[in-house]
Amino acid sequence: MEQYYLKQKKILLVDDEKEILDMITDFLSRDGYTQIRTAGTVKDALRTAEEWGAELAVLDVMLPDGDGFSLFEQMRKFTEIPVLFLTARGEDEDRIRGLGLGADDYMVKPFLPKELLLRIGIILRRYYKAEDPAVELAGCRIDLARAEVVKNGEHLPLTAKEHEILSVLYRNAGRIVTIDQLCEAAWGENPFGYENSLMAHIRRIREKIEANPSKPVSLITVRGLGYKLVLEGRR
């Protein structure tokens, strides 16, 4: 179950070579990773990392509008996610600089895709091992690792879509998550037209997590904006 949980993490791949991005994306997808985005410039990477909420970044050192080191430093202004550097150069200076900035790992091109997968898995397990996917709400506990809700001694399984929706709500607990963000989490990068389906899933989630689904206290509607998950003890 931990493996499933970690493979839901959002991975941002940054490289100016489309072939490299396609290769890494293909290997990650075939290995079970479900949330992958790519960028080819510093500008696009910064926007995606912040707006999408990336949870791990693989950064190429050489980029057309800057370099991976400056990108890393700019990302650190708004996120502390783990970072792995890629470069075509093998000089010790690059490796030392990247690790000195606080990067978690470093690989030199060309590399074996399986080794990259291994290193990504190691970083995720190390970085997110302390994150408890058991979410305490007012009337129940959500176990994201097991994809179930425990309420009044009963174990209620979550569907894949319910799990995706609750996962993004949990990552942003206490904050508003827009309808577009939730649709994208559940249905992919083109979420247009899924608003009604989202409302139906929200209703079924409330039936599982709320003591009184018609008067929710944990999964709150913020009219005109989206939804918010309120954790027990954080009201």
mmCIF file of C-alpha atoms in Angstrom:
data_model
loop_
_atom_site.group_PDB
_atom_site.id
_atom_site.type_symbol
_atom_site.label_atom_id
_atom_site.label_comp_id
_atom_site.label_asym_id
_atom_site.label_seq_id
_atom_site.Cartn_x
_atom_site.Cartn_y
_atom_site.Cartn_z
ATOM 1 C CA MET A 1 0.000 0.000 0.000
ATOM 2 C CA GLU A 2 2.903 2.396 0.661
ATOM 3 C CA GLN A 3 4.070 1.846 -2.920
ATOM 4 C CA TYR A 4 0.618 2.813 -4.229
ATOM 5 C CA TYR A 5 0.562 5.871 -1.994
ATOM 6 C CA LEU A 6 3.981 7.099 -3.132
ATOM 7 C CA LYS A 7 3.176 6.581 -6.799
ATOM 8 C CA GLN A 8 0.392 9.155 -6.499
ATOM 9 C CA LYS A 9 3.011 11.838 -5.810
ATOM 10 C CA LYS A 10 3.244 14.651 -8.361
ATOM 11 C CA ILE A 11 6.506 14.461 -10.322
ATOM 12 C CA LEU A 12 7.744 17.388 -12.422
ATOM 13 C CA LEU A 13 10.288 16.608 -15.169
ATOM 14 C CA VAL A 14 12.286 19.553 -16.527
ATOM 15 C CA ASP A 15 14.503 19.124 -19.603
ATOM 16 C CA ASP A 16 14.877 20.940 -22.917
ATOM 17 C CA GLU A 17 15.143 17.633 -24.803
ATOM 18 C CA LYS A 18 11.675 16.303 -25.630
ATOM 19 C CA GLU A 19 13.074 12.816 -26.247
ATOM 20 C CA ILE A 20 14.407 12.683 -22.689
ATOM 21 C CA LEU A 21 11.101 13.906 -21.261
ATOM 22 C CA ASP A 22 9.126 11.362 -23.298
ATOM 23 C CA MET A 23 11.438 8.519 -22.278
ATOM 24 C CA ILE A 24 11.307 9.311 -18.554
ATOM 25 C CA THR A 25 7.542 9.878 -18.676
ATOM 26 C CA ASP A 26 7.055 6.521 -20.390
ATOM 27 C CA PHE A 27 9.158 4.642 -17.840
ATOM 28 C CA LEU A 28 7.479 6.351 -14.886
ATOM 29 C CA SER A 29 4.010 5.660 -16.277
ATOM 30 C CA ARG A 30 4.792 2.006 -16.936
ATOM 31 C CA ASP A 31 6.098 1.718 -13.380
ATOM 32 C CA GLY A 32 2.772 2.936 -11.999
ATOM 33 C CA TYR A 33 3.326 6.657 -11.443
ATOM 34 C CA THR A 34 0.133 8.500 -12.308
ATOM 35 C CA GLN A 35 0.893 12.207 -11.850
ATOM 36 C CA ILE A 36 3.639 13.438 -14.173
ATOM 37 C CA ARG A 37 4.134 16.801 -15.833
ATOM 38 C CA THR A 38 6.920 18.156 -17.983
ATOM 39 C CA ALA A 39 8.509 21.523 -18.739
ATOM 40 C CA GLY A 40 11.259 22.588 -21.110
ATOM 41 C CA THR A 41 12.164 25.991 -19.677
ATOM 42 C CA VAL A 42 12.805 27.629 -16.311
ATOM 43 C CA LYS A 43 9.713 29.814 -16.784
ATOM 44 C CA ASP A 44 7.359 26.895 -17.487
ATOM 45 C CA ALA A 45 8.891 24.805 -14.699
ATOM 46 C CA LEU A 46 8.379 27.533 -12.088
ATOM 47 C CA ARG A 47 4.777 28.079 -13.091
ATOM 48 C CA THR A 48 3.966 24.370 -13.132
ATOM 49 C CA ALA A 49 5.752 23.632 -9.851
ATOM 50 C CA GLU A 50 3.847 26.356 -8.007
ATOM 51 C CA GLU A 51 0.392 26.125 -9.603
ATOM 52 C CA TRP A 52 0.273 22.313 -9.811
ATOM 53 C CA GLY A 53 1.920 21.685 -6.452
ATOM 54 C CA ALA A 54 4.681 19.320 -7.585
ATOM 55 C CA GLU A 55 6.000 16.953 -4.894
ATOM 56 C CA LEU A 56 9.283 15.906 -6.545
ATOM 57 C CA ALA A 57 11.270 17.557 -9.346
ATOM 58 C CA VAL A 58 13.810 16.100 -11.764
ATOM 59 C CA LEU A 59 15.781 19.068 -13.148
ATOM 60 C CA ASP A 60 18.162 19.229 -16.092
ATOM 61 C CA VAL A 61 21.108 21.534 -15.435
ATOM 62 C CA MET A 62 21.206 23.085 -18.930
ATOM 63 C CA LEU A 63 17.998 24.899 -19.955
ATOM 64 C CA PRO A 64 17.389 27.418 -22.765
ATOM 65 C CA ASP A 65 16.439 30.329 -20.481
ATOM 66 C CA GLY A 66 18.710 29.600 -17.536
ATOM 67 C CA ASP A 67 20.009 26.583 -15.651
ATOM 68 C CA GLY A 68 18.741 24.010 -13.194
ATOM 69 C CA PHE A 69 20.674 25.526 -10.304
ATOM 70 C CA SER A 70 18.980 28.929 -10.581
ATOM 71 C CA LEU A 71 15.647 27.160 -11.114
ATOM 72 C CA PHE A 72 16.237 25.181 -7.922
ATOM 73 C CA GLU A 73 16.979 28.374 -5.963
ATOM 74 C CA GLN A 74 13.844 30.074 -7.281
ATOM 75 C CA MET A 75 11.712 27.027 -6.452
ATOM 76 C CA ARG A 76 13.013 27.083 -2.896
ATOM 77 C CA LYS A 77 11.217 30.407 -2.392
ATOM 78 C CA PHE A 78 7.859 28.612 -2.397
ATOM 79 C CA THR A 79 8.465 24.858 -1.958
ATOM 80 C CA GLU A 80 10.760 22.410 -0.156
ATOM 81 C CA ILE A 81 10.091 19.411 -2.402
ATOM 82 C CA PRO A 82 12.936 16.940 -3.090
ATOM 83 C CA VAL A 83 14.986 17.533 -6.232
ATOM 84 C CA LEU A 84 17.139 15.283 -8.412
ATOM 85 C CA PHE A 85 19.512 16.912 -10.933
ATOM 86 C CA LEU A 86 20.270 15.608 -14.435
ATOM 87 C CA THR A 87 23.150 16.828 -16.558
ATOM 88 C CA ALA A 88 25.112 15.818 -19.636
ATOM 89 C CA ARG A 89 28.287 16.953 -17.926
ATOM 90 C CA GLY A 90 30.111 14.885 -15.347
ATOM 91 C CA GLU A 91 32.330 17.507 -13.736
ATOM 92 C CA ASP A 92 32.632 17.308 -9.987
ATOM 93 C CA GLU A 93 31.901 21.042 -9.793
ATOM 94 C CA ASP A 94 28.333 20.528 -11.050
ATOM 95 C CA ARG A 95 27.694 17.631 -8.713
ATOM 96 C CA ILE A 96 29.100 19.491 -5.718
ATOM 97 C CA ARG A 97 27.164 22.643 -6.571
ATOM 98 C CA GLY A 98 23.861 20.797 -6.932
ATOM 99 C CA LEU A 99 24.254 18.818 -3.741
ATOM 100 C CA GLY A 100 25.585 21.897 -1.967
ATOM 101 C CA LEU A 101 22.386 23.760 -2.797
ATOM 102 C CA GLY A 102 20.430 21.009 -1.059
ATOM 103 C CA ALA A 103 19.499 18.683 -3.908
ATOM 104 C CA ASP A 104 18.640 15.117 -2.923
ATOM 105 C CA ASP A 105 20.466 13.312 -5.751
ATOM 106 C CA TYR A 106 22.353 13.776 -8.995
ATOM 107 C CA MET A 107 22.613 11.735 -12.218
ATOM 108 C CA VAL A 108 24.817 12.181 -15.277
ATOM 109 C CA LYS A 109 23.486 11.632 -18.813
ATOM 110 C CA PRO A 110 23.324 9.162 -20.374
ATOM 111 C CA PHE A 111 21.717 7.158 -17.602
ATOM 112 C CA LEU A 112 19.808 3.913 -17.270
ATOM 113 C CA PRO A 113 16.056 4.635 -16.933
ATOM 114 C CA LYS A 114 15.738 1.827 -14.376
ATOM 115 C CA GLU A 115 18.378 3.478 -12.216
ATOM 116 C CA LEU A 116 16.476 6.765 -12.374
ATOM 117 C CA LEU A 117 13.290 4.962 -11.313
ATOM 118 C CA LEU A 118 15.171 3.392 -8.423
ATOM 119 C CA ARG A 119 16.559 6.719 -7.260
ATOM 120 C CA ILE A 120 13.176 8.450 -7.532
ATOM 121 C CA GLY A 121 11.619 5.682 -5.438
ATOM 122 C CA ILE A 122 14.348 5.987 -2.796
ATOM 123 C CA ILE A 123 13.896 9.761 -2.576
ATOM 124 C CA LEU A 124 10.121 9.482 -2.256
ATOM 125 C CA ARG A 125 10.317 6.835 0.465
ATOM 126 C CA ARG A 126 12.901 8.850 2.384
ATOM 127 C CA TYR A 127 11.198 12.204 2.027
ATOM 128 C CA TYR A 128 7.586 11.188 2.592
ATOM 129 C CA LYS A 129 8.081 8.360 5.095
ATOM 130 C CA ALA A 130 6.958 10.570 7.990
ATOM 131 C CA GLU A 131 3.806 11.703 6.214
ATOM 132 C CA ASP A 132 0.846 9.952 7.764
ATOM 133 C CA PRO A 133 -1.793 9.130 5.161
ATOM 134 C CA ALA A 134 -4.324 8.482 7.954
ATOM 135 C CA VAL A 135 -6.539 11.568 8.096
ATOM 136 C CA GLU A 136 -8.542 12.290 11.246
ATOM 137 C CA LEU A 137 -11.875 14.017 10.654
ATOM 138 C CA ALA A 138 -14.728 14.898 12.999
ATOM 139 C CA GLY A 139 -16.625 11.643 12.572
ATOM 140 C CA CYS A 140 -14.206 9.225 10.938
ATOM 141 C CA ARG A 141 -10.653 8.414 9.868
ATOM 142 C CA ILE A 142 -9.557 8.271 6.227
ATOM 143 C CA ASP A 143 -6.751 5.808 5.555
ATOM 144 C CA LEU A 144 -5.356 6.925 2.207
ATOM 145 C CA ALA A 145 -2.765 4.146 2.145
ATOM 146 C CA ARG A 146 -5.542 1.535 2.279
ATOM 147 C CA ALA A 147 -8.053 3.647 0.325
ATOM 148 C CA GLU A 148 -10.761 3.336 2.944
ATOM 149 C CA VAL A 149 -12.817 5.271 5.472
ATOM 150 C CA VAL A 150 -13.165 3.927 9.012
ATOM 151 C CA LYS A 151 -16.390 5.173 10.617
ATOM 152 C CA ASN A 152 -18.155 3.726 13.664
ATOM 153 C CA GLY A 153 -16.037 0.579 13.370
ATOM 154 C CA GLU A 154 -17.031 0.053 9.726
ATOM 155 C CA HIS A 155 -14.486 0.013 6.893
ATOM 156 C CA LEU A 156 -15.818 1.773 3.799
ATOM 157 C CA PRO A 157 -13.687 1.389 0.634
ATOM 158 C CA LEU A 158 -12.912 4.404 -1.520
ATOM 159 C CA THR A 159 -13.169 4.286 -5.288
ATOM 160 C CA ALA A 160 -10.191 5.447 -7.353
ATOM 161 C CA LYS A 161 -11.847 8.797 -8.100
ATOM 162 C CA GLU A 162 -12.840 9.326 -4.464
ATOM 163 C CA HIS A 163 -9.267 8.563 -3.438
ATOM 164 C CA GLU A 164 -7.844 11.108 -5.910
ATOM 165 C CA ILE A 165 -10.288 13.803 -4.772
ATOM 166 C CA LEU A 166 -9.625 13.199 -1.084
ATOM 167 C CA SER A 167 -5.857 13.057 -1.646
ATOM 168 C CA VAL A 168 -5.720 16.522 -3.196
ATOM 169 C CA LEU A 169 -8.064 17.877 -0.520
ATOM 170 C CA TYR A 170 -5.822 16.400 2.181
ATOM 171 C CA ARG A 171 -2.660 17.875 0.647
ATOM 172 C CA ASN A 172 -4.386 21.251 0.839
ATOM 173 C CA ALA A 173 -6.216 20.678 4.139
ATOM 174 C CA GLY A 174 -7.742 23.864 5.525
ATOM 175 C CA ARG A 175 -7.405 25.643 2.180
ATOM 176 C CA ILE A 176 -9.840 26.036 -0.694
ATOM 177 C CA VAL A 177 -9.297 23.637 -3.586
ATOM 178 C CA THR A 178 -10.961 24.847 -6.768
ATOM 179 C CA ILE A 179 -13.396 22.789 -8.800
ATOM 180 C CA ASP A 180 -10.936 22.805 -11.715
ATOM 181 C CA GLN A 181 -8.127 21.457 -9.504
ATOM 182 C CA LEU A 182 -10.307 18.622 -8.218
ATOM 183 C CA CYS A 183 -11.549 17.730 -11.705
ATOM 184 C CA GLU A 184 -7.983 17.708 -12.962
ATOM 185 C CA ALA A 185 -6.867 15.440 -10.106
ATOM 186 C CA ALA A 186 -9.609 12.936 -10.891
ATOM 187 C CA TRP A 187 -9.884 13.123 -14.687
ATOM 188 C CA GLY A 188 -6.537 14.402 -15.950
ATOM 189 C CA GLU A 189 -5.189 17.474 -17.681
ATOM 190 C CA ASN A 190 -8.392 18.261 -19.613
ATOM 191 C CA PRO A 191 -11.015 18.389 -16.854
ATOM 192 C CA PHE A 192 -13.587 20.483 -18.738
ATOM 193 C CA GLY A 193 -17.145 19.190 -18.434
ATOM 194 C CA TYR A 194 -16.697 17.073 -15.301
ATOM 195 C CA GLU A 195 -18.278 19.483 -12.794
ATOM 196 C CA ASN A 196 -21.478 17.465 -12.431
ATOM 197 C CA SER A 197 -19.508 14.237 -12.025
ATOM 198 C CA LEU A 198 -17.411 15.926 -9.343
ATOM 199 C CA MET A 199 -20.528 16.990 -7.442
ATOM 200 C CA ALA A 200 -21.787 13.398 -7.533
ATOM 201 C CA HIS A 201 -18.473 12.115 -6.162
ATOM 202 C CA ILE A 202 -18.448 14.786 -3.441
ATOM 203 C CA ARG A 203 -21.930 13.670 -2.408
ATOM 204 C CA ARG A 204 -20.844 10.023 -2.169
ATOM 205 C CA ILE A 205 -17.697 10.982 -0.236
ATOM 206 C CA ARG A 206 -19.815 12.909 2.263
ATOM 207 C CA GLU A 207 -22.033 9.885 2.720
ATOM 208 C CA LYS A 208 -18.929 7.993 3.810
ATOM 209 C CA ILE A 209 -17.149 10.600 5.957
ATOM 210 C CA GLU A 210 -19.864 12.797 7.450
ATOM 211 C CA ALA A 211 -22.126 11.986 10.394
ATOM 212 C CA ASN A 212 -24.815 14.009 8.613
ATOM 213 C CA PRO A 213 -24.037 14.322 4.883
ATOM 214 C CA SER A 214 -26.658 17.060 4.430
ATOM 215 C CA LYS A 215 -24.860 19.173 7.057
ATOM 216 C CA PRO A 216 -21.169 18.545 6.375
ATOM 217 C CA VAL A 217 -18.548 19.678 8.874
ATOM 218 C CA SER A 218 -15.463 18.062 7.319
ATOM 219 C CA LEU A 219 -15.894 18.499 3.546
ATOM 220 C CA ILE A 220 -17.116 22.075 3.173
ATOM 221 C CA THR A 221 -18.458 23.776 0.064
ATOM 222 C CA VAL A 222 -17.045 27.244 -0.551
ATOM 223 C CA ARG A 223 -19.636 28.674 -2.907
ATOM 224 C CA GLY A 224 -18.339 29.875 -6.234
ATOM 225 C CA LEU A 225 -14.819 28.644 -5.487
ATOM 226 C CA GLY A 226 -14.574 24.956 -4.591
ATOM 227 C CA TYR A 227 -14.219 22.747 -1.523
ATOM 228 C CA LYS A 228 -12.204 22.576 1.673
ATOM 229 C CA LEU A 229 -11.293 19.628 3.923
ATOM 230 C CA VAL A 230 -11.311 20.451 7.633
ATOM 231 C CA LEU A 231 -9.192 18.143 9.784
ATOM 232 C CA GLU A 232 -10.096 17.258 13.347
ATOM 233 C CA GLY A 233 -8.439 19.654 15.775
ATOM 234 C CA ARG A 234 -7.926 22.355 13.132
ATOM 235 C CA ARG A 235 -11.296 24.083 13.224
#
